[in-house]
Amino acid sequence: MKKREFRRLLTKKGFVEVIDRDHKYYFLRDPDESEKVITHIRTKLSHSGKEKDISDSLMSKIYKQLKFPSKRELEEYLDCTVTYKEYIQYLKSIGVI
């Protein structure tokens, strides 16, 4: 998956982008208070323009950071097969939020 597309999909699906000097961080928006984020559900991507695609190894790290049970589940979330509300319900069911 292209980094640009991944970033666009994450922000569309309930994550807030925070830009730092070297990285872009993505924090899950709090479902109860949209002005807040859940800081322990996050991931980051480098600003580096060298890598335009996200490698399989990086996707493996990202799905774990975002508490998905598998890469396939993350991809389904990004493809809109799984909704933000369903993702939040899943996180609550496993005791993460």
CSV table of N, CA and C in Angstrom, one decimal:
chain,number,residue,atom,x,y,z
A,1,MET,N,0.8,-1.2,0.0
A,1,MET,CA,0.0,0.0,0.0
A,1,MET,C,0.9,1.2,0.0
A,2,LYS,N,0.5,2.2,-0.7
A,2,LYS,CA,1.2,3.5,-0.8
A,2,LYS,C,1.0,4.3,0.6
A,3,LYS,N,2.1,4.9,1.0
A,3,LYS,CA,2.1,5.7,2.2
A,3,LYS,C,1.0,6.8,2.2
A,4,ARG,N,0.9,7.5,1.1
A,4,ARG,CA,0.0,8.6,0.9
A,4,ARG,C,-1.5,8.1,1.1
A,5,GLU,N,-1.8,6.9,0.5
A,5,GLU,CA,-3.1,6.3,0.6
A,5,GLU,C,-3.4,5.9,2.0
A,6,PHE,N,-2.4,5.3,2.6
A,6,PHE,CA,-2.5,4.8,4.0
A,6,PHE,C,-2.9,6.0,4.9
A,7,ARG,N,-2.1,7.1,4.8
A,7,ARG,CA,-2.4,8.2,5.6
A,7,ARG,C,-3.8,8.8,5.4
A,8,ARG,N,-4.2,8.9,4.2
A,8,ARG,CA,-5.5,9.4,3.9
A,8,ARG,C,-6.6,8.5,4.5
A,9,LEU,N,-6.4,7.2,4.4
A,9,LEU,CA,-7.4,6.3,4.9
A,9,LEU,C,-7.5,6.3,6.4
A,10,LEU,N,-6.3,6.4,7.1
A,10,LEU,CA,-6.3,6.4,8.5
A,10,LEU,C,-7.0,7.7,9.0
A,11,THR,N,-6.8,8.8,8.5
A,11,THR,CA,-7.4,10.0,8.9
A,11,THR,C,-8.9,10.0,8.6
A,12,LYS,N,-9.3,9.3,7.6
A,12,LYS,CA,-10.7,9.2,7.2
A,12,LYS,C,-11.4,8.2,8.2
A,13,LYS,N,-10.7,7.3,8.7
A,13,LYS,CA,-11.3,6.2,9.6
A,13,LYS,C,-11.1,6.5,11.1
A,14,GLY,N,-11.0,7.8,11.5
A,14,GLY,CA,-11.0,8.1,12.9
A,14,GLY,C,-9.6,8.3,13.6
A,15,PHE,N,-8.6,8.5,12.8
A,15,PHE,CA,-7.3,8.8,13.4
A,15,PHE,C,-6.9,10.2,13.2
A,16,VAL,N,-6.2,10.8,14.1
A,16,VAL,CA,-5.8,12.2,14.1
A,16,VAL,C,-4.3,12.2,13.7
A,17,GLU,N,-3.9,12.9,12.7
A,17,GLU,CA,-2.5,13.0,12.3
A,17,GLU,C,-1.8,14.2,13.1
A,18,VAL,N,-0.7,13.8,13.7
A,18,VAL,CA,0.2,14.8,14.4
A,18,VAL,C,1.5,14.8,13.7
A,19,ILE,N,2.0,15.9,13.2
A,19,ILE,CA,3.2,16.0,12.5
A,19,ILE,C,4.3,16.4,13.4
A,20,ASP,N,5.4,15.6,13.4
A,20,ASP,CA,6.6,15.9,14.2
A,20,ASP,C,7.7,16.2,13.2
A,21,ARG,N,8.9,16.5,13.7
A,21,ARG,CA,10.0,16.8,12.8
A,21,ARG,C,10.4,15.6,11.9
A,22,ASP,N,10.4,14.4,12.4
A,22,ASP,CA,10.8,13.3,11.6
A,22,ASP,C,9.7,12.3,11.2
A,23,HIS,N,8.6,12.4,11.9
A,23,HIS,CA,7.5,11.4,11.7
A,23,HIS,C,6.1,12.0,11.7
A,24,LYS,N,5.2,11.3,11.2
A,24,LYS,CA,3.8,11.6,11.3
A,24,LYS,C,3.2,10.6,12.2
A,25,TYR,N,2.6,11.0,13.3
A,25,TYR,CA,1.9,10.1,14.2
A,25,TYR,C,0.4,10.1,14.0
A,26,TYR,N,-0.2,8.9,14.2
A,26,TYR,CA,-1.6,8.8,14.1
A,26,TYR,C,-2.2,8.2,15.4
A,27,PHE,N,-3.1,9.0,16.0
A,27,PHE,CA,-3.7,8.6,17.2
A,27,PHE,C,-5.2,8.4,17.0
A,28,LEU,N,-5.7,7.4,17.6
A,28,LEU,CA,-7.2,7.1,17.5
A,28,LEU,C,-8.0,8.2,18.2
A,29,ARG,N,-9.0,8.7,17.5
A,29,ARG,CA,-9.9,9.7,18.1
A,29,ARG,C,-10.8,9.1,19.1
A,30,ASP,N,-10.9,9.7,20.2
A,30,ASP,CA,-11.8,9.2,21.3
A,30,ASP,C,-13.3,9.2,20.8
A,31,PRO,N,-13.9,8.1,20.9
A,31,PRO,CA,-15.3,8.0,20.4
A,31,PRO,C,-16.3,8.8,21.2
A,32,ASP,N,-16.0,9.1,22.5
A,32,ASP,CA,-16.9,9.9,23.3
A,32,ASP,C,-16.6,11.4,23.3
A,33,GLU,N,-15.4,11.7,23.1
A,33,GLU,CA,-15.0,13.2,23.0
A,33,GLU,C,-14.1,13.4,21.8
A,34,SER,N,-14.7,13.9,20.7
A,34,SER,CA,-14.0,14.0,19.5
A,34,SER,C,-12.8,14.9,19.5
A,35,GLU,N,-12.7,15.8,20.5
A,35,GLU,CA,-11.5,16.6,20.7
A,35,GLU,C,-10.3,15.9,21.3
A,36,LYS,N,-10.5,14.7,21.9
A,36,LYS,CA,-9.5,14.0,22.5
A,36,LYS,C,-9.1,12.8,21.7
A,37,VAL,N,-7.9,12.3,22.0
A,37,VAL,CA,-7.4,11.1,21.3
A,37,VAL,C,-7.0,10.1,22.4
A,38,ILE,N,-7.0,8.8,22.0
A,38,ILE,CA,-6.6,7.7,22.8
A,38,ILE,C,-5.1,7.5,22.5
A,39,THR,N,-4.3,7.9,23.4
A,39,THR,CA,-2.8,8.0,23.1
A,39,THR,C,-2.1,6.6,23.1
A,40,HIS,N,-2.7,5.6,23.6
A,40,HIS,CA,-2.0,4.3,23.6
A,40,HIS,C,-2.4,3.5,22.3
A,41,ILE,N,-3.3,4.0,21.5
A,41,ILE,CA,-3.6,3.3,20.2
A,41,ILE,C,-3.1,4.3,19.1
A,42,ARG,N,-1.9,4.0,18.7
A,42,ARG,CA,-1.2,4.9,17.8
A,42,ARG,C,-0.2,4.2,16.9
A,43,THR,N,0.2,4.9,15.8
A,43,THR,CA,1.3,4.4,15.0
A,43,THR,C,2.0,5.6,14.4
A,44,LYS,N,3.1,5.3,13.7
A,44,LYS,CA,3.8,6.5,13.1
A,44,LYS,C,4.4,6.0,11.8
A,45,LEU,N,4.6,7.0,10.9
A,45,LEU,CA,5.2,6.8,9.6
A,45,LEU,C,6.3,7.9,9.5
A,46,SER,N,7.3,7.5,8.8
A,46,SER,CA,8.4,8.4,8.6
A,46,SER,C,8.0,9.4,7.5
A,47,HIS,N,8.6,10.6,7.5
A,47,HIS,CA,8.4,11.6,6.5
A,47,HIS,C,9.2,11.2,5.2
A,48,SER,N,10.1,10.3,5.4
A,48,SER,CA,11.0,9.9,4.3
A,48,SER,C,10.3,9.7,3.0
A,49,GLY,N,10.8,10.3,2.0
A,49,GLY,CA,10.2,10.1,0.6
A,49,GLY,C,10.9,8.9,-0.1
A,50,LYS,N,11.9,8.3,0.5
A,50,LYS,CA,12.6,7.2,-0.1
A,50,LYS,C,11.6,6.0,-0.3
A,51,GLU,N,10.8,5.7,0.6
A,51,GLU,CA,9.9,4.6,0.6
A,51,GLU,C,8.5,5.1,0.3
A,52,LYS,N,8.0,4.8,-0.8
A,52,LYS,CA,6.6,5.2,-1.1
A,52,LYS,C,5.6,4.2,-0.7
A,53,ASP,N,6.0,2.9,-0.7
A,53,ASP,CA,5.1,1.8,-0.3
A,53,ASP,C,5.4,1.4,1.1
A,54,ILE,N,4.4,0.9,1.8
A,54,ILE,CA,4.6,0.4,3.2
A,54,ILE,C,4.9,-1.1,3.0
A,55,SER,N,6.0,-1.5,3.6
A,55,SER,CA,6.5,-2.8,3.5
A,55,SER,C,5.6,-3.8,4.3
A,56,ASP,N,5.7,-5.0,4.0
A,56,ASP,CA,4.9,-6.0,4.8
A,56,ASP,C,5.3,-6.1,6.2
A,57,SER,N,6.6,-5.9,6.5
A,57,SER,CA,7.1,-5.9,7.8
A,57,SER,C,6.6,-4.7,8.6
A,58,LEU,N,6.5,-3.6,8.0
A,58,LEU,CA,6.0,-2.4,8.6
A,58,LEU,C,4.5,-2.5,8.9
A,59,MET,N,3.7,-3.1,7.9
A,59,MET,CA,2.3,-3.3,8.1
A,59,MET,C,2.1,-4.3,9.3
A,60,SER,N,3.0,-5.2,9.4
A,60,SER,CA,2.8,-6.1,10.6
A,60,SER,C,3.0,-5.4,11.9
A,61,LYS,N,3.9,-4.5,11.9
A,61,LYS,CA,4.0,-3.7,13.2
A,61,LYS,C,2.8,-2.8,13.4
A,62,ILE,N,2.3,-2.2,12.3
A,62,ILE,CA,1.2,-1.2,12.4
A,62,ILE,C,0.0,-1.9,12.9
A,63,TYR,N,-0.4,-3.1,12.4
A,63,TYR,CA,-1.6,-3.8,12.8
A,63,TYR,C,-1.5,-4.1,14.3
A,64,LYS,N,-0.3,-4.5,14.8
A,64,LYS,CA,-0.2,-4.8,16.2
A,64,LYS,C,-0.3,-3.5,17.1
A,65,GLN,N,0.3,-2.4,16.6
A,65,GLN,CA,0.2,-1.1,17.3
A,65,GLN,C,-1.3,-0.7,17.4
A,66,LEU,N,-2.0,-0.9,16.4
A,66,LEU,CA,-3.4,-0.4,16.4
A,66,LEU,C,-4.4,-1.5,16.9
A,67,LYS,N,-3.8,-2.6,17.5
A,67,LYS,CA,-4.6,-3.6,18.2
A,67,LYS,C,-5.5,-4.4,17.3
A,68,PHE,N,-5.2,-4.6,16.0
A,68,PHE,CA,-6.0,-5.4,15.1
A,68,PHE,C,-5.5,-6.9,15.3
A,69,PRO,N,-6.3,-7.9,15.2
A,69,PRO,CA,-5.9,-9.3,15.4
A,69,PRO,C,-5.0,-9.8,14.2
A,70,SER,N,-5.1,-9.1,13.0
A,70,SER,CA,-4.3,-9.6,11.9
A,70,SER,C,-4.1,-8.4,10.9
A,71,LYS,N,-3.2,-8.6,10.0
A,71,LYS,CA,-3.1,-7.6,8.9
A,71,LYS,C,-4.3,-7.5,8.0
A,72,ARG,N,-4.9,-8.7,7.8
A,72,ARG,CA,-6.2,-8.7,7.1
A,72,ARG,C,-7.3,-7.9,7.7
A,73,GLU,N,-7.4,-7.9,9.0
A,73,GLU,CA,-8.4,-7.1,9.7
A,73,GLU,C,-8.1,-5.6,9.5
A,74,LEU,N,-6.8,-5.2,9.6
A,74,LEU,CA,-6.5,-3.8,9.3
A,74,LEU,C,-6.8,-3.4,7.9
A,75,GLU,N,-6.5,-4.3,7.0
A,75,GLU,CA,-6.9,-4.0,5.6
A,75,GLU,C,-8.4,-3.8,5.4
A,76,GLU,N,-9.1,-4.7,6.0
A,76,GLU,CA,-10.6,-4.6,5.9
A,76,GLU,C,-11.1,-3.3,6.5
A,77,TYR,N,-10.5,-2.9,7.6
A,77,TYR,CA,-10.9,-1.6,8.2
A,77,TYR,C,-10.6,-0.4,7.3
A,78,LEU,N,-9.4,-0.5,6.6
A,78,LEU,CA,-9.1,0.6,5.7
A,78,LEU,C,-9.9,0.6,4.4
A,79,ASP,N,-10.3,-0.6,4.1
A,79,ASP,CA,-11.2,-0.8,2.9
A,79,ASP,C,-12.7,-0.5,3.2
A,80,CYS,N,-13.0,-0.1,4.4
A,80,CYS,CA,-14.3,0.2,4.8
A,80,CYS,C,-15.2,-1.0,5.0
A,81,THR,N,-14.7,-2.2,5.1
A,81,THR,CA,-15.5,-3.4,5.3
A,81,THR,C,-15.9,-3.4,6.8
A,82,VAL,N,-15.0,-2.9,7.7
A,82,VAL,CA,-15.2,-2.7,9.1
A,82,VAL,C,-15.3,-1.2,9.4
A,83,THR,N,-16.4,-0.8,10.1
A,83,THR,CA,-16.6,0.6,10.4
A,83,THR,C,-15.8,1.0,11.7
A,84,TYR,N,-15.7,2.3,11.9
A,84,TYR,CA,-15.1,2.9,13.0
A,84,TYR,C,-15.8,2.4,14.3
A,85,LYS,N,-17.1,2.4,14.2
A,85,LYS,CA,-17.9,2.0,15.4
A,85,LYS,C,-17.6,0.5,15.7
A,86,GLU,N,-17.5,-0.3,14.7
A,86,GLU,CA,-17.2,-1.8,15.0
A,86,GLU,C,-15.8,-1.9,15.5
A,87,TYR,N,-14.9,-1.1,15.1
A,87,TYR,CA,-13.5,-1.1,15.6
A,87,TYR,C,-13.5,-0.7,17.0
A,88,ILE,N,-14.2,0.3,17.4
A,88,ILE,CA,-14.3,0.8,18.8
A,88,ILE,C,-14.9,-0.3,19.6
A,89,GLN,N,-16.0,-1.0,19.2
A,89,GLN,CA,-16.6,-2.1,19.9
A,89,GLN,C,-15.6,-3.2,20.1
A,90,TYR,N,-14.8,-3.5,19.1
A,90,TYR,CA,-13.8,-4.6,19.2
A,90,TYR,C,-12.8,-4.2,20.3
A,91,LEU,N,-12.3,-3.0,20.2
A,91,LEU,CA,-11.3,-2.5,21.2
A,91,LEU,C,-11.8,-2.6,22.7
A,92,LYS,N,-13.1,-2.3,22.8
A,92,LYS,CA,-13.7,-2.4,24.1
A,92,LYS,C,-13.9,-3.8,24.5
A,93,SER,N,-14.2,-4.7,23.6
A,93,SER,CA,-14.4,-6.1,23.9
A,93,SER,C,-13.1,-6.8,24.4
A,94,ILE,N,-12.0,-6.3,23.9
A,94,ILE,CA,-10.7,-6.9,24.3
A,94,ILE,C,-10.1,-6.1,25.5
A,95,GLY,N,-10.8,-5.1,26.0
A,95,GLY,CA,-10.3,-4.4,27.1
A,95,GLY,C,-9.2,-3.3,26.9
A,96,VAL,N,-9.1,-2.9,25.7
A,96,VAL,CA,-8.1,-1.9,25.4
A,96,VAL,C,-8.5,-0.5,25.7
A,97,ILE,N,-9.8,-0.2,25.5
A,97,ILE,CA,-10.4,1.1,25.8
A,97,ILE,C,-11.7,0.8,26.7
